[in-house]
């Protein structure tokens, strides 16, 4: 039952003109119903049926029609409904409740304008309607119906001002919250950018200074190696000292990026495709069936590319073991295709879970960042018929390696 009501409420909010038309129809029904009833005895609770004059019915219809456009032109609608109320107070006999439309219009003005406008318009409306009813109406000036007009116009203006104030308060809170969120995000991004810039400057200073020393001393050693070996040994000692200082400073700088629980950096060489059989053997010993096919023809890869290829295969097989289950079968292929080496890891998805990254991990994201950093591409996704596919394309030569080739511009 609540769903149809919610849909109807949402539809009316999305179409304010339709909502105002429904409100105008309700106000017209109340005014017409009130015009047919009058107290039989003012000292007792008794009512009788009366027949309103045609002019009163016309004024009620015009006032209700004006309420349809109350959001578009609130002051104009208030002027029209107020004029109809004044005419009805002067000529109506018996009087019909046309002032109800003026109260609704006054509420709209108060809820859509500022407080000074509400005070001016509200006082003017109360004065005009109450004065017309007291001075030109058929009832005595002190009659309760005349005082009722004064009270209802004041209530309409007060209620509209309260709604406007609350709406402005809620909007201010929302804007402050959004501004605080934007400021917090901008501050975080600014601090990250500043920290990255600082670390980049530190690394640049360390590497540029010490590598320049190493290059100069190595050149000196090569130049005097045959004729003055003692001086060559001294130059090589400077190379050793500069390289040790560079390693110490790099270790200190990179140590700033480590978390307290991160493991220590390994001292053994970084792994590569030369250790692929050893890597696959660890998964086979754990019960995963893995087949390997290589057609890279002994290609020598740069250290960064070799490490990235190894890590992609390691992460992909880890995902197979973790998500596809121990009954799954995996296929690993390493193929040299022109200036690239292509790494492909397939599984048949025989286990309980075909999505290797559905658990919220960062395996695929880490692989993609590692491959993209080398100007490579990584594509992942489910296979037709079940299983998962990881395909990485890595350049055989990085930009650094290409610049080191003789005869090419630096």
mmCIF file of C-alpha atoms in Angstrom:
data_model
loop_
_atom_site.group_PDB
_atom_site.id
_atom_site.type_symbol
_atom_site.label_atom_id
_atom_site.label_comp_id
_atom_site.label_asym_id
_atom_site.label_seq_id
_atom_site.Cartn_x
_atom_site.Cartn_y
_atom_site.Cartn_z
ATOM 1 C CA UNK A 1 0.000 0.000 0.000
ATOM 2 C CA UNK A 2 2.899 2.336 0.770
ATOM 3 C CA UNK A 3 4.569 1.820 -2.593
ATOM 4 C CA UNK A 4 1.721 3.322 -4.656
ATOM 5 C CA UNK A 5 1.606 6.248 -2.234
ATOM 6 C CA UNK A 6 5.378 6.732 -2.537
ATOM 7 C CA UNK A 7 5.185 6.621 -6.327
ATOM 8 C CA UNK A 8 2.345 9.131 -6.339
ATOM 9 C CA UNK A 9 4.247 11.429 -3.950
ATOM 10 C CA UNK A 10 7.378 11.215 -6.088
ATOM 11 C CA UNK A 11 5.375 11.950 -9.224
ATOM 12 C CA UNK A 12 3.782 15.007 -7.650
ATOM 13 C CA UNK A 13 7.167 16.316 -6.463
ATOM 14 C CA UNK A 14 8.555 15.879 -9.951
ATOM 15 C CA UNK A 15 5.612 17.811 -11.408
ATOM 16 C CA UNK A 16 4.910 20.823 -9.135
ATOM 17 C CA UNK A 17 2.243 22.226 -11.455
ATOM 18 C CA UNK A 18 0.232 19.026 -11.059
ATOM 19 C CA UNK A 19 0.692 19.216 -7.287
ATOM 20 C CA UNK A 20 -0.601 22.792 -7.256
ATOM 21 C CA UNK A 21 -3.564 21.757 -9.396
ATOM 22 C CA UNK A 22 -4.445 19.044 -6.863
ATOM 23 C CA UNK A 23 -4.093 21.573 -4.035
ATOM 24 C CA UNK A 24 -6.284 24.075 -5.870
ATOM 25 C CA UNK A 25 -8.958 21.418 -6.402
ATOM 26 C CA UNK A 26 -8.916 20.575 -2.686
ATOM 27 C CA UNK A 27 -9.169 24.236 -1.688
ATOM 28 C CA UNK A 28 -12.044 24.762 -4.124
ATOM 29 C CA UNK A 29 -13.882 21.758 -2.680
ATOM 30 C CA UNK A 30 -13.455 23.125 0.865
ATOM 31 C CA UNK A 31 -14.634 26.609 -0.141
ATOM 32 C CA UNK A 32 -17.690 25.272 -1.976
ATOM 33 C CA UNK A 33 -18.581 22.963 0.910
ATOM 34 C CA UNK A 34 -18.203 25.836 3.377
ATOM 35 C CA UNK A 35 -20.376 28.141 1.290
ATOM 36 C CA UNK A 36 -23.333 25.749 1.525
ATOM 37 C CA UNK A 37 -23.242 25.590 5.343
ATOM 38 C CA UNK A 38 -24.059 28.317 7.846
ATOM 39 C CA UNK A 39 -24.625 28.333 11.608
ATOM 40 C CA UNK A 40 -28.316 28.151 12.453
ATOM 41 C CA UNK A 41 -27.901 29.621 15.904
ATOM 42 C CA UNK A 42 -24.683 31.312 16.985
ATOM 43 C CA UNK A 43 -25.319 30.448 20.652
ATOM 44 C CA UNK A 44 -25.891 26.743 19.967
ATOM 45 C CA UNK A 45 -24.185 24.069 17.904
ATOM 46 C CA UNK A 46 -26.596 23.754 14.956
ATOM 47 C CA UNK A 47 -26.155 24.155 11.200
ATOM 48 C CA UNK A 48 -28.346 24.672 8.189
ATOM 49 C CA UNK A 49 -27.952 24.482 4.405
ATOM 50 C CA UNK A 50 -27.800 27.673 2.388
ATOM 51 C CA UNK A 51 -27.466 28.485 -1.301
ATOM 52 C CA UNK A 52 -24.482 30.714 -2.180
ATOM 53 C CA UNK A 53 -24.835 33.446 -4.739
ATOM 54 C CA UNK A 54 -23.511 32.817 -8.269
ATOM 55 C CA UNK A 55 -20.986 35.638 -7.835
ATOM 56 C CA UNK A 56 -19.498 33.859 -4.815
ATOM 57 C CA UNK A 57 -19.129 30.610 -6.765
ATOM 58 C CA UNK A 58 -17.407 32.493 -9.601
ATOM 59 C CA UNK A 59 -15.024 34.183 -7.163
ATOM 60 C CA UNK A 60 -14.194 30.842 -5.549
ATOM 61 C CA UNK A 61 -13.489 29.248 -8.931
ATOM 62 C CA UNK A 62 -11.254 32.162 -10.016
ATOM 63 C CA UNK A 63 -9.348 32.128 -6.730
ATOM 64 C CA UNK A 64 -8.790 28.357 -6.934
ATOM 65 C CA UNK A 65 -7.663 28.657 -10.561
ATOM 66 C CA UNK A 66 -5.118 31.287 -9.566
ATOM 67 C CA UNK A 67 -3.634 28.913 -6.967
ATOM 68 C CA UNK A 68 -2.513 26.576 -9.762
ATOM 69 C CA UNK A 69 0.195 29.135 -10.652
ATOM 70 C CA UNK A 70 1.177 30.061 -7.093
ATOM 71 C CA UNK A 71 4.815 28.842 -7.480
ATOM 72 C CA UNK A 72 5.418 30.693 -10.751
ATOM 73 C CA UNK A 73 4.042 34.090 -9.685
ATOM 74 C CA UNK A 74 3.327 34.093 -5.913
ATOM 75 C CA UNK A 75 2.822 37.839 -5.560
ATOM 76 C CA UNK A 76 0.492 38.016 -8.577
ATOM 77 C CA UNK A 77 -1.552 35.066 -7.271
ATOM 78 C CA UNK A 78 -1.781 36.736 -3.848
ATOM 79 C CA UNK A 79 -3.015 39.948 -5.466
ATOM 80 C CA UNK A 80 -5.694 38.063 -7.453
ATOM 81 C CA UNK A 81 -6.911 35.966 -4.525
ATOM 82 C CA UNK A 82 -6.855 39.000 -2.222
ATOM 83 C CA UNK A 83 -8.917 41.020 -4.696
ATOM 84 C CA UNK A 84 -11.439 38.175 -4.984
ATOM 85 C CA UNK A 85 -11.633 38.005 -1.172
ATOM 86 C CA UNK A 86 -12.263 41.762 -0.913
ATOM 87 C CA UNK A 87 -14.990 41.613 -3.573
ATOM 88 C CA UNK A 88 -16.619 38.673 -1.798
ATOM 89 C CA UNK A 89 -16.469 40.456 1.579
ATOM 90 C CA UNK A 90 -18.209 43.529 0.122
ATOM 91 C CA UNK A 91 -20.823 41.869 -2.117
ATOM 92 C CA UNK A 92 -21.290 38.329 -0.828
ATOM 93 C CA UNK A 93 -24.524 37.611 0.893
ATOM 94 C CA UNK A 94 -24.316 35.138 2.468
ATOM 95 C CA UNK A 95 -20.559 35.341 2.516
ATOM 96 C CA UNK A 96 -18.425 32.442 1.098
ATOM 97 C CA UNK A 97 -14.923 31.546 2.429
ATOM 98 C CA UNK A 98 -12.929 32.927 -0.519
ATOM 99 C CA UNK A 99 -10.315 34.227 1.934
ATOM 100 C CA UNK A 100 -9.037 30.629 2.247
ATOM 101 C CA UNK A 101 -7.354 30.962 -1.169
ATOM 102 C CA UNK A 102 -5.729 34.239 -0.097
ATOM 103 C CA UNK A 103 -4.288 32.542 3.018
ATOM 104 C CA UNK A 104 -2.736 29.788 0.856
ATOM 105 C CA UNK A 105 -1.296 32.413 -1.505
ATOM 106 C CA UNK A 106 0.137 34.398 1.433
ATOM 107 C CA UNK A 107 1.778 31.207 2.760
ATOM 108 C CA UNK A 108 3.386 30.663 -0.652
ATOM 109 C CA UNK A 109 4.762 34.214 -0.732
ATOM 110 C CA UNK A 110 6.206 33.842 2.778
ATOM 111 C CA UNK A 111 7.824 30.478 1.993
ATOM 112 C CA UNK A 112 9.455 31.628 -1.268
ATOM 113 C CA UNK A 113 10.647 35.162 -0.449
ATOM 114 C CA UNK A 114 12.675 36.783 2.302
ATOM 115 C CA UNK A 115 11.534 37.874 5.745
ATOM 116 C CA UNK A 116 11.220 41.640 5.065
ATOM 117 C CA UNK A 117 8.970 40.915 2.085
ATOM 118 C CA UNK A 118 6.915 38.544 4.219
ATOM 119 C CA UNK A 119 6.427 41.220 6.892
ATOM 120 C CA UNK A 120 5.392 43.907 4.423
ATOM 121 C CA UNK A 121 3.106 41.719 2.327
ATOM 122 C CA UNK A 122 1.664 39.931 5.362
ATOM 123 C CA UNK A 123 0.760 43.159 7.189
ATOM 124 C CA UNK A 124 -0.736 44.624 4.020
ATOM 125 C CA UNK A 125 -2.829 41.512 3.355
ATOM 126 C CA UNK A 126 -4.089 41.280 6.948
ATOM 127 C CA UNK A 127 -4.949 44.973 7.015
ATOM 128 C CA UNK A 128 -6.791 44.995 3.677
ATOM 129 C CA UNK A 129 -8.785 41.772 4.166
ATOM 130 C CA UNK A 130 -9.649 42.419 7.810
ATOM 131 C CA UNK A 131 -10.507 46.072 7.138
ATOM 132 C CA UNK A 132 -12.734 45.159 4.187
ATOM 133 C CA UNK A 133 -14.546 42.546 6.267
ATOM 134 C CA UNK A 134 -15.038 44.882 9.246
ATOM 135 C CA UNK A 135 -15.932 48.060 7.380
ATOM 136 C CA UNK A 136 -17.786 46.864 4.285
ATOM 137 C CA UNK A 137 -19.055 43.420 5.278
ATOM 138 C CA UNK A 138 -22.604 42.590 6.291
ATOM 139 C CA UNK A 139 -21.548 41.430 9.764
ATOM 140 C CA UNK A 140 -20.648 43.667 12.763
ATOM 141 C CA UNK A 141 -17.007 44.724 12.830
ATOM 142 C CA UNK A 142 -16.367 42.789 16.047
ATOM 143 C CA UNK A 143 -17.819 39.538 14.668
ATOM 144 C CA UNK A 144 -15.671 36.432 15.190
ATOM 145 C CA UNK A 145 -15.555 35.746 11.458
ATOM 146 C CA UNK A 146 -13.837 39.085 10.894
ATOM 147 C CA UNK A 147 -11.335 38.288 13.652
ATOM 148 C CA UNK A 148 -10.899 34.851 12.070
ATOM 149 C CA UNK A 149 -9.726 36.457 8.822
ATOM 150 C CA UNK A 150 -7.103 38.400 10.780
ATOM 151 C CA UNK A 151 -5.951 35.263 12.598
ATOM 152 C CA UNK A 152 -5.765 33.012 9.509
ATOM 153 C CA UNK A 153 -3.804 35.510 7.436
ATOM 154 C CA UNK A 154 -1.303 35.868 10.308
ATOM 155 C CA UNK A 155 -1.013 32.076 10.603
ATOM 156 C CA UNK A 156 -0.415 31.747 6.855
ATOM 157 C CA UNK A 157 2.399 34.309 6.884
ATOM 158 C CA UNK A 158 4.013 32.823 10.028
ATOM 159 C CA UNK A 159 3.851 29.233 8.753
ATOM 160 C CA UNK A 160 5.350 30.203 5.390
ATOM 161 C CA UNK A 161 8.202 32.076 7.058
ATOM 162 C CA UNK A 162 8.928 29.099 9.335
ATOM 163 C CA UNK A 163 9.032 26.711 6.372
ATOM 164 C CA UNK A 164 11.358 29.044 4.467
ATOM 165 C CA UNK A 165 13.663 29.385 7.479
ATOM 166 C CA UNK A 166 13.893 25.629 7.977
ATOM 167 C CA UNK A 167 14.481 25.055 4.280
ATOM 168 C CA UNK A 168 17.313 27.606 4.300
ATOM 169 C CA UNK A 169 18.779 26.038 7.451
ATOM 170 C CA UNK A 170 18.796 22.538 5.953
ATOM 171 C CA UNK A 171 20.299 23.855 2.718
ATOM 172 C CA UNK A 172 23.025 25.676 4.657
ATOM 173 C CA UNK A 173 23.895 22.513 6.582
ATOM 174 C CA UNK A 174 24.040 20.510 3.342
ATOM 175 C CA UNK A 175 26.256 23.103 1.663
ATOM 176 C CA UNK A 176 28.596 23.222 4.665
ATOM 177 C CA UNK A 177 28.869 19.440 4.672
ATOM 178 C CA UNK A 178 29.594 19.340 0.940
ATOM 179 C CA UNK A 179 32.133 22.146 1.260
ATOM 180 C CA UNK A 180 33.845 20.392 4.161
ATOM 181 C CA UNK A 181 34.002 17.163 2.170
ATOM 182 C CA UNK A 182 35.458 18.940 -0.858
ATOM 183 C CA UNK A 183 37.962 20.772 1.327
ATOM 184 C CA UNK A 184 39.002 17.537 3.019
ATOM 185 C CA UNK A 185 39.505 15.758 -0.316
ATOM 186 C CA UNK A 186 41.386 18.712 -1.797
ATOM 187 C CA UNK A 187 43.624 18.930 1.265
ATOM 188 C CA UNK A 188 44.370 15.209 1.086
ATOM 189 C CA UNK A 189 45.196 15.435 -2.623
ATOM 190 C CA UNK A 190 47.369 18.493 -2.005
ATOM 191 C CA UNK A 191 49.320 16.780 0.739
ATOM 192 C CA UNK A 192 49.810 13.647 -1.356
ATOM 193 C CA UNK A 193 51.040 15.750 -4.272
ATOM 194 C CA UNK A 194 53.434 17.679 -2.033
ATOM 195 C CA UNK A 195 54.774 14.479 -0.508
ATOM 196 C CA UNK A 196 55.275 12.900 -3.917
ATOM 197 C CA UNK A 197 57.079 16.003 -5.135
ATOM 198 C CA UNK A 198 59.323 16.025 -2.086
ATOM 199 C CA UNK A 199 60.196 12.349 -2.456
ATOM 200 C CA UNK A 200 60.816 12.801 -6.182
ATOM 201 C CA UNK A 201 63.173 15.693 -5.471
ATOM 202 C CA UNK A 202 65.027 13.662 -2.840
ATOM 203 C CA UNK A 203 65.422 10.698 -5.162
ATOM 204 C CA UNK A 204 66.515 12.975 -7.990
ATOM 205 C CA UNK A 205 69.130 14.669 -5.828
ATOM 206 C CA UNK A 206 70.465 11.362 -4.519
ATOM 207 C CA UNK A 207 70.604 9.590 -7.855
ATOM 208 C CA UNK A 208 71.827 12.567 -9.891
ATOM 209 C CA UNK A 209 74.643 13.465 -7.500
ATOM 210 C CA UNK A 210 76.043 10.021 -6.797
ATOM 211 C CA UNK A 211 75.587 8.599 -10.282
ATOM 212 C CA UNK A 212 77.411 11.649 -11.665
ATOM 213 C CA UNK A 213 80.292 10.911 -9.301
ATOM 214 C CA UNK A 214 80.273 7.238 -10.250
ATOM 215 C CA UNK A 215 80.300 8.132 -13.937
ATOM 216 C CA UNK A 216 83.227 10.539 -13.571
ATOM 217 C CA UNK A 217 85.317 8.206 -11.427
ATOM 218 C CA UNK A 218 84.585 5.234 -13.663
ATOM 219 C CA UNK A 219 85.741 7.271 -16.650
ATOM 220 C CA UNK A 220 88.941 8.189 -14.846
ATOM 221 C CA UNK A 221 89.577 4.572 -13.892
ATOM 222 C CA UNK A 222 89.076 3.396 -17.477
ATOM 223 C CA UNK A 223 91.424 6.106 -18.746
ATOM 224 C CA UNK A 224 94.350 5.377 -16.399
ATOM 225 C CA UNK A 225 93.832 1.639 -15.923
ATOM 226 C CA UNK A 226 96.806 0.590 -18.074
ATOM 227 C CA UNK A 227 99.295 3.391 -17.380
ATOM 228 C CA UNK A 228 98.596 4.294 -13.738
ATOM 229 C CA UNK A 229 96.868 1.385 -11.963
ATOM 230 C CA UNK A 230 97.310 2.993 -8.534
ATOM 231 C CA UNK A 231 95.243 5.989 -9.623
ATOM 232 C CA UNK A 232 92.702 3.627 -11.213
ATOM 233 C CA UNK A 233 92.325 1.785 -7.906
ATOM 234 C CA UNK A 234 91.789 5.081 -6.144
ATOM 235 C CA UNK A 235 89.092 6.048 -8.674
ATOM 236 C CA UNK A 236 87.370 2.669 -8.240
ATOM 237 C CA UNK A 237 87.454 3.194 -4.494
ATOM 238 C CA UNK A 238 85.650 6.502 -5.004
ATOM 239 C CA UNK A 239 83.118 4.693 -7.206
ATOM 240 C CA UNK A 240 82.538 2.138 -4.476
ATOM 241 C CA UNK A 241 82.132 4.827 -1.822
ATOM 242 C CA UNK A 242 79.745 6.882 -3.970
ATOM 243 C CA UNK A 243 77.623 3.851 -4.801
ATOM 244 C CA UNK A 244 77.480 2.859 -1.119
ATOM 245 C CA UNK A 245 76.378 6.367 -0.173
ATOM 246 C CA UNK A 246 73.755 6.342 -2.935
ATOM 247 C CA UNK A 247 72.373 3.007 -1.726
ATOM 248 C CA UNK A 248 72.234 4.213 1.878
ATOM 249 C CA UNK A 249 70.425 7.410 0.963
ATOM 250 C CA UNK A 250 68.030 5.579 -1.341
ATOM 251 C CA UNK A 251 67.293 3.088 1.414
ATOM 252 C CA UNK A 252 66.600 5.929 3.848
ATOM 253 C CA UNK A 253 64.352 7.754 1.375
ATOM 254 C CA UNK A 254 62.366 4.693 0.354
ATOM 255 C CA UNK A 255 62.131 3.703 4.016
ATOM 256 C CA UNK A 256 59.897 6.719 4.559
ATOM 257 C CA UNK A 257 57.311 5.079 2.317
ATOM 258 C CA UNK A 258 57.263 1.800 4.209
ATOM 259 C CA UNK A 259 54.661 0.952 6.809
ATOM 260 C CA UNK A 260 55.654 -0.239 10.236
ATOM 261 C CA UNK A 261 54.627 -3.822 9.482
ATOM 262 C CA UNK A 262 56.202 -4.122 6.031
ATOM 263 C CA UNK A 263 58.839 -6.829 5.636
ATOM 264 C CA UNK A 264 62.443 -5.878 5.130
ATOM 265 C CA UNK A 265 63.702 -5.548 1.600
ATOM 266 C CA UNK A 266 65.216 -8.792 0.306
ATOM 267 C CA UNK A 267 68.945 -8.922 -0.368
ATOM 268 C CA UNK A 268 68.755 -11.529 -3.136
ATOM 269 C CA UNK A 269 68.355 -10.496 -6.804
ATOM 270 C CA UNK A 270 64.860 -9.723 -8.067
ATOM 271 C CA UNK A 271 63.155 -12.785 -9.601
ATOM 272 C CA UNK A 272 62.466 -13.111 -13.316
ATOM 273 C CA UNK A 273 61.339 -15.565 -15.959
ATOM 274 C CA UNK A 274 64.525 -17.558 -15.396
ATOM 275 C CA UNK A 275 62.889 -18.761 -12.190
ATOM 276 C CA UNK A 276 59.555 -19.568 -13.812
ATOM 277 C CA UNK A 277 59.995 -23.319 -13.386
ATOM 278 C CA UNK A 278 60.738 -22.839 -9.712
ATOM 279 C CA UNK A 279 57.616 -20.676 -9.321
ATOM 280 C CA UNK A 280 55.403 -23.155 -11.117
ATOM 281 C CA UNK A 281 56.870 -25.957 -9.025
ATOM 282 C CA UNK A 282 55.693 -24.308 -5.812
ATOM 283 C CA UNK A 283 52.111 -24.206 -7.106
ATOM 284 C CA UNK A 284 52.311 -27.790 -8.346
ATOM 285 C CA UNK A 285 53.558 -28.954 -4.981
ATOM 286 C CA UNK A 286 50.549 -27.223 -3.439
ATOM 287 C CA UNK A 287 48.246 -29.332 -5.615
ATOM 288 C CA UNK A 288 47.508 -26.984 -8.530
ATOM 289 C CA UNK A 289 47.818 -28.480 -11.999
ATOM 290 C CA UNK A 290 49.854 -26.048 -14.123
ATOM 291 C CA UNK A 291 51.107 -26.411 -17.689
ATOM 292 C CA UNK A 292 53.790 -24.133 -19.122
ATOM 293 C CA UNK A 293 54.494 -23.288 -22.760
ATOM 294 C CA UNK A 294 57.344 -20.962 -23.703
ATOM 295 C CA UNK A 295 58.192 -19.544 -27.108
ATOM 296 C CA UNK A 296 60.299 -16.558 -26.157
ATOM 297 C CA UNK A 297 63.457 -18.027 -27.746
ATOM 298 C CA UNK A 298 65.758 -17.045 -24.911
ATOM 299 C CA UNK A 299 64.851 -13.373 -25.094
ATOM 300 C CA UNK A 300 66.851 -11.252 -22.662
ATOM 301 C CA UNK A 301 64.449 -8.863 -20.954
ATOM 302 C CA UNK A 302 65.259 -5.703 -19.022
ATOM 303 C CA UNK A 303 65.196 -6.209 -15.266
ATOM 304 C CA UNK A 304 61.960 -4.257 -14.791
ATOM 305 C CA UNK A 305 60.157 -6.157 -17.569
ATOM 306 C CA UNK A 306 61.503 -9.500 -16.360
ATOM 307 C CA UNK A 307 60.285 -8.792 -12.833
ATOM 308 C CA UNK A 308 56.881 -7.586 -14.053
ATOM 309 C CA UNK A 309 56.391 -10.744 -16.133
ATOM 310 C CA UNK A 310 57.275 -12.899 -13.145
ATOM 311 C CA UNK A 311 54.917 -11.002 -10.831
ATOM 312 C CA UNK A 312 52.029 -11.154 -13.290
ATOM 313 C CA UNK A 313 52.330 -14.941 -13.552
ATOM 314 C CA UNK A 314 52.739 -15.262 -9.775
ATOM 315 C CA UNK A 315 49.661 -13.146 -9.014
ATOM 316 C CA UNK A 316 47.560 -14.828 -11.699
ATOM 317 C CA UNK A 317 48.400 -18.327 -10.425
ATOM 318 C CA UNK A 318 47.741 -17.181 -6.871
ATOM 319 C CA UNK A 319 44.280 -16.017 -7.942
ATOM 320 C CA UNK A 320 43.661 -19.358 -9.652
ATOM 321 C CA UNK A 321 44.627 -21.255 -6.522
ATOM 322 C CA UNK A 322 42.628 -18.950 -4.271
ATOM 323 C CA UNK A 323 39.426 -18.496 -6.274
ATOM 324 C CA UNK A 324 39.195 -21.312 -8.815
ATOM 325 C CA UNK A 325 40.003 -24.079 -6.356
ATOM 326 C CA UNK A 326 42.583 -26.868 -6.211
ATOM 327 C CA UNK A 327 40.795 -28.871 -8.912
ATOM 328 C CA UNK A 328 41.299 -26.144 -11.479
ATOM 329 C CA UNK A 329 43.841 -26.392 -14.270
ATOM 330 C CA UNK A 330 46.008 -23.472 -15.294
ATOM 331 C CA UNK A 331 47.966 -22.802 -18.459
ATOM 332 C CA UNK A 332 50.896 -20.385 -18.617
ATOM 333 C CA UNK A 333 52.375 -19.232 -21.920
ATOM 334 C CA UNK A 334 55.277 -16.862 -22.617
ATOM 335 C CA UNK A 335 55.574 -15.839 -26.271
ATOM 336 C CA UNK A 336 57.860 -13.369 -28.045
ATOM 337 C CA UNK A 337 55.830 -11.415 -30.620
ATOM 338 C CA UNK A 338 57.908 -8.784 -32.407
ATOM 339 C CA UNK A 339 59.022 -6.080 -29.977
ATOM 340 C CA UNK A 340 56.853 -7.463 -27.206
ATOM 341 C CA UNK A 341 56.615 -10.474 -24.969
ATOM 342 C CA UNK A 342 53.110 -11.730 -24.229
ATOM 343 C CA UNK A 343 52.213 -13.423 -20.953
ATOM 344 C CA UNK A 344 48.976 -15.415 -20.811
ATOM 345 C CA UNK A 345 47.535 -17.288 -17.825
ATOM 346 C CA UNK A 346 44.330 -19.282 -18.321
ATOM 347 C CA UNK A 347 42.268 -21.422 -15.979
ATOM 348 C CA UNK A 348 39.209 -23.576 -16.535
ATOM 349 C CA UNK A 349 37.266 -22.236 -13.527
ATOM 350 C CA UNK A 350 36.573 -25.664 -12.125
ATOM 351 C CA UNK A 351 36.419 -24.358 -8.589
ATOM 352 C CA UNK A 352 33.808 -22.542 -6.573
ATOM 353 C CA UNK A 353 34.546 -19.013 -7.736
ATOM 354 C CA UNK A 354 35.368 -17.750 -11.200
ATOM 355 C CA UNK A 355 36.032 -14.134 -10.303
ATOM 356 C CA UNK A 356 39.602 -13.715 -9.032
ATOM 357 C CA UNK A 357 38.983 -10.236 -7.697
ATOM 358 C CA UNK A 358 35.515 -10.484 -6.221
ATOM 359 C CA UNK A 359 36.739 -10.567 -2.673
ATOM 360 C CA UNK A 360 37.764 -6.956 -2.646
ATOM 361 C CA UNK A 361 41.510 -7.651 -3.175
ATOM 362 C CA UNK A 362 43.889 -5.539 -5.199
ATOM 363 C CA UNK A 363 45.604 -8.274 -7.229
ATOM 364 C CA UNK A 364 44.337 -7.239 -10.635
ATOM 365 C CA UNK A 365 44.803 -3.567 -9.833
ATOM 366 C CA UNK A 366 48.402 -4.154 -8.778
ATOM 367 C CA UNK A 367 49.150 -6.129 -11.943
ATOM 368 C CA UNK A 368 47.619 -3.435 -14.120
ATOM 369 C CA UNK A 369 49.622 -0.670 -12.456
ATOM 370 C CA UNK A 370 52.848 -2.654 -12.768
ATOM 371 C CA UNK A 371 52.288 -3.381 -16.466
ATOM 372 C CA UNK A 372 51.104 0.139 -17.295
ATOM 373 C CA UNK A 373 54.206 1.621 -15.670
ATOM 374 C CA UNK A 374 56.290 -0.192 -18.322
ATOM 375 C CA UNK A 375 54.115 1.097 -21.209
ATOM 376 C CA UNK A 376 52.464 -2.311 -21.502
ATOM 377 C CA UNK A 377 48.842 -3.434 -21.544
ATOM 378 C CA UNK A 378 46.918 -5.867 -19.369
ATOM 379 C CA UNK A 379 43.548 -7.395 -20.157
ATOM 380 C CA UNK A 380 41.624 -9.612 -17.760
ATOM 381 C CA UNK A 381 38.208 -11.161 -17.817
ATOM 382 C CA UNK A 382 36.167 -14.343 -17.710
ATOM 383 C CA UNK A 383 36.525 -16.904 -20.483
ATOM 384 C CA UNK A 384 33.679 -18.199 -22.594
ATOM 385 C CA UNK A 385 32.502 -21.452 -21.052
ATOM 386 C CA UNK A 386 34.028 -20.745 -17.645
ATOM 387 C CA UNK A 387 37.342 -19.783 -16.188
ATOM 388 C CA UNK A 388 39.435 -16.636 -16.256
ATOM 389 C CA UNK A 389 42.081 -15.139 -18.543
ATOM 390 C CA UNK A 390 44.974 -12.814 -17.769
ATOM 391 C CA UNK A 391 46.893 -11.449 -20.762
ATOM 392 C CA UNK A 392 49.825 -9.028 -20.463
ATOM 393 C CA UNK A 393 51.811 -7.453 -23.286
ATOM 394 C CA UNK A 394 55.196 -6.101 -22.194
ATOM 395 C CA UNK A 395 57.843 -4.306 -24.289
ATOM 396 C CA UNK A 396 61.074 -6.215 -24.783
ATOM 397 C CA UNK A 397 63.014 -2.951 -24.591
ATOM 398 C CA UNK A 398 62.120 -0.151 -22.212
ATOM 399 C CA UNK A 399 62.874 3.483 -22.958
ATOM 400 C CA UNK A 400 65.933 3.387 -20.706
ATOM 401 C CA UNK A 401 67.318 0.321 -22.460
ATOM 402 C CA UNK A 402 66.644 1.858 -25.865
ATOM 403 C CA UNK A 403 68.527 5.000 -24.929
ATOM 404 C CA UNK A 404 71.517 2.925 -23.844
ATOM 405 C CA UNK A 405 71.845 1.380 -27.326
ATOM 406 C CA UNK A 406 74.854 2.788 -29.193
ATOM 407 C CA UNK A 407 74.190 5.173 -32.004
ATOM 408 C CA UNK A 408 70.800 6.345 -30.664
ATOM 409 C CA UNK A 409 70.218 9.867 -29.402
ATOM 410 C CA UNK A 410 70.009 10.424 -25.685
#
